[in-house]
CSV table of C-alpha atoms in Angstrom, one decimal:
chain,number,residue,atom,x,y,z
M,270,UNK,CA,58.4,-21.3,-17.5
M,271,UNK,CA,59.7,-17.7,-16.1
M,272,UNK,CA,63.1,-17.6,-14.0
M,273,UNK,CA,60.3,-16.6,-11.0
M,274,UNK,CA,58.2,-19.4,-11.8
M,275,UNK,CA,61.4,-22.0,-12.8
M,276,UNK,CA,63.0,-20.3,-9.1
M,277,UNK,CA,59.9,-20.5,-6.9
M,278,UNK,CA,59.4,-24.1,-8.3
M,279,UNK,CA,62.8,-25.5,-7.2
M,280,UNK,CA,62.7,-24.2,-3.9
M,281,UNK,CA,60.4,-27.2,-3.1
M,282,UNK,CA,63.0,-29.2,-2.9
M,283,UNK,CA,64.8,-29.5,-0.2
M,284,UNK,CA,65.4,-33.4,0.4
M,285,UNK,CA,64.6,-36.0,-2.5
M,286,UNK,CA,63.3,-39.0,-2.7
M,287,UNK,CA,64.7,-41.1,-5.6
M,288,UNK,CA,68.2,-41.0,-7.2
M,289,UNK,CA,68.1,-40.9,-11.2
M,290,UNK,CA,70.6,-42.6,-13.2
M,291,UNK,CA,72.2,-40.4,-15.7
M,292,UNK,CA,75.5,-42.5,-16.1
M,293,UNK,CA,76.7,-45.1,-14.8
M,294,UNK,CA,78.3,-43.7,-11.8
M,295,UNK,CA,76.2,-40.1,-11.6
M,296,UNK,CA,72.9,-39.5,-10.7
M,297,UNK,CA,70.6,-36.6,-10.2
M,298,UNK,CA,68.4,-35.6,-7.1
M,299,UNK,CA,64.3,-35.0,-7.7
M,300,UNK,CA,65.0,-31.3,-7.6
M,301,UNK,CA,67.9,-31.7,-10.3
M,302,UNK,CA,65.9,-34.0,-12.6
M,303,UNK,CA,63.5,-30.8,-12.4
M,304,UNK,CA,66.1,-28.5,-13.6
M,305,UNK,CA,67.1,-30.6,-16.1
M,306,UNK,CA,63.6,-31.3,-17.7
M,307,UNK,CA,62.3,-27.6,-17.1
M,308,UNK,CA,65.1,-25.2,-17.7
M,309,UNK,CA,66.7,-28.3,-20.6
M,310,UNK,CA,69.3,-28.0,-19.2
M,311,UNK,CA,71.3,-31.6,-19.0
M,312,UNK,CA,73.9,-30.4,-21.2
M,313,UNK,CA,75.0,-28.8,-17.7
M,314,UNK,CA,74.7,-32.3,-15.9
M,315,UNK,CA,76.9,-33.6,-18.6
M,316,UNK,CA,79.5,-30.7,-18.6
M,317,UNK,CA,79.1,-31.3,-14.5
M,318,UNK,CA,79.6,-35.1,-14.8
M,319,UNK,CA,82.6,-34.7,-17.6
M,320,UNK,CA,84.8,-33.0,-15.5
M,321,UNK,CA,84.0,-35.3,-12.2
M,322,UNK,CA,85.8,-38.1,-13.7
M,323,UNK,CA,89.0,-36.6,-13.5
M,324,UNK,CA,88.4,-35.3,-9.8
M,325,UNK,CA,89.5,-37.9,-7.4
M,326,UNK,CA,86.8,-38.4,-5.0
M,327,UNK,CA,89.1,-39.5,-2.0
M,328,UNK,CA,90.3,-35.7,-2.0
M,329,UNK,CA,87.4,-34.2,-2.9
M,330,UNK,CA,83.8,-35.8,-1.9
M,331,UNK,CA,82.1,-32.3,-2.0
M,332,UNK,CA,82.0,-30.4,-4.9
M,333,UNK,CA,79.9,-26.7,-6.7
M,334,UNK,CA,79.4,-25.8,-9.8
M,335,UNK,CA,79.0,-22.2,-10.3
M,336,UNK,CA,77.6,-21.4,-13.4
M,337,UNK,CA,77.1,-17.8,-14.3
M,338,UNK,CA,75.7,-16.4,-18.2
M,339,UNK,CA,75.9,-13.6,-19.9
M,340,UNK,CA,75.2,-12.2,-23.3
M,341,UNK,CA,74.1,-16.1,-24.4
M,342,UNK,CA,78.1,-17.5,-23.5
M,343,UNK,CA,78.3,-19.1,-20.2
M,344,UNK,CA,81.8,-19.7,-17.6
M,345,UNK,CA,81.4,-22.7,-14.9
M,346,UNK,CA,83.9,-23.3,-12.3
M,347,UNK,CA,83.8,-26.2,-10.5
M,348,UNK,CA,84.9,-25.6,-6.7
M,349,UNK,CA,85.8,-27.8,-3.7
M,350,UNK,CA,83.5,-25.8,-1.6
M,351,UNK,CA,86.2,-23.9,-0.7
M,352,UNK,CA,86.7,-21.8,-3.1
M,353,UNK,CA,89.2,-23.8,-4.7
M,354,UNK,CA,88.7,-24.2,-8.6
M,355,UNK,CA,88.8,-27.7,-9.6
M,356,UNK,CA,88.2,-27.5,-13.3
M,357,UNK,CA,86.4,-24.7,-15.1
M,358,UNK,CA,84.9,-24.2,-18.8
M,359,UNK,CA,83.7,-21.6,-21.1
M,360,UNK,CA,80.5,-22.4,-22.8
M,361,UNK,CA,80.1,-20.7,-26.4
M,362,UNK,CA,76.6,-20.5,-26.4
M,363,UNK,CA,73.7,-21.7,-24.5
M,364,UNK,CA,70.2,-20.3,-24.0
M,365,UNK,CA,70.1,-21.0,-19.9
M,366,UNK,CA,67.6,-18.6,-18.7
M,367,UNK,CA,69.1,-17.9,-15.2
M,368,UNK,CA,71.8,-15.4,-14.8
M,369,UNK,CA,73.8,-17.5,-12.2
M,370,UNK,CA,73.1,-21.1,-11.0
M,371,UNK,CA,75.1,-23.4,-8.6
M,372,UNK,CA,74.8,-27.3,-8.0
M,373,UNK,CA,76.5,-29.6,-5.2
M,374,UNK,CA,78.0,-32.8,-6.2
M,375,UNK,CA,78.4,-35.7,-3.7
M,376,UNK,CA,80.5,-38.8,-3.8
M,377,UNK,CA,78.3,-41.5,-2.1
M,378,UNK,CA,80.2,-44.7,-2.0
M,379,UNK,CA,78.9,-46.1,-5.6
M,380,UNK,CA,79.1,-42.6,-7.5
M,381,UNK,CA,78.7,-39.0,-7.6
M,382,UNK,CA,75.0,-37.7,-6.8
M,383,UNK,CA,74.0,-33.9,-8.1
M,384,UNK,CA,71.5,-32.0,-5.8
M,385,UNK,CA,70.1,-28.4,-5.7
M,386,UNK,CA,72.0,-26.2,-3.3
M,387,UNK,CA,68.8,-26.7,-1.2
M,388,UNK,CA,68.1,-30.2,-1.3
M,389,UNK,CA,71.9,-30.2,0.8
């Protein structure tokens, strides 16, 4: 799939309708299952969901991941939607085909929930 194609595709989603398990307190959104299957990308849910467990959700509900690649090495910064960096990590390598990518993160009672910027 082409970053127009993988792009124009995601912007469907804007609401979903199921939660998907991914560990036991982390889920993903329809339109994040669909990022994860087309762009193979869950190594990013998992780098997302690795550094949630040491953010304490009674501080910090709401949380973006910024994700931005270049020359095959990637740097995410996870931010309390405020600009304020939470953790962040440099990937080595990785073959994400997007330049620059950010995901929400929700705490919802039971765990956190990842969701497209647009499915907010």
């Amino acid at each position: 799939m082409s970053n127009d194609e993988l792009l124009s595709s995601l912007a469907h989603y804007t609401g979903t309708n199921h939660y998907h398990r991914m560990y036991a307190d982390f889920y993903l959104t329809d339109g994040a299952r669909f990022l994860a299957d087309n762009a193979n990308c869950y190594w990013l849910m998992t780098l997302y969901w690795s550094h949630l467990v040491n953010i304490d959700h009674n501080y910090h509900e709401f949380t973006v991941l910024k994700l931005t690649v270049q020359n095959s090495a990637a740097f995410v910064s996870i931010e309390d939607g405020n600009d304020n960096v939470l953790a962040q990590q440099f990937v080595e390598y990785t073959d994400f085909q997007l330049p620059t990518f950010s995901l929400y993160c929700c705490w919802f009672g039971e765990g956190w929930v990842v969701m497209l910027t647009s499915e907010y």
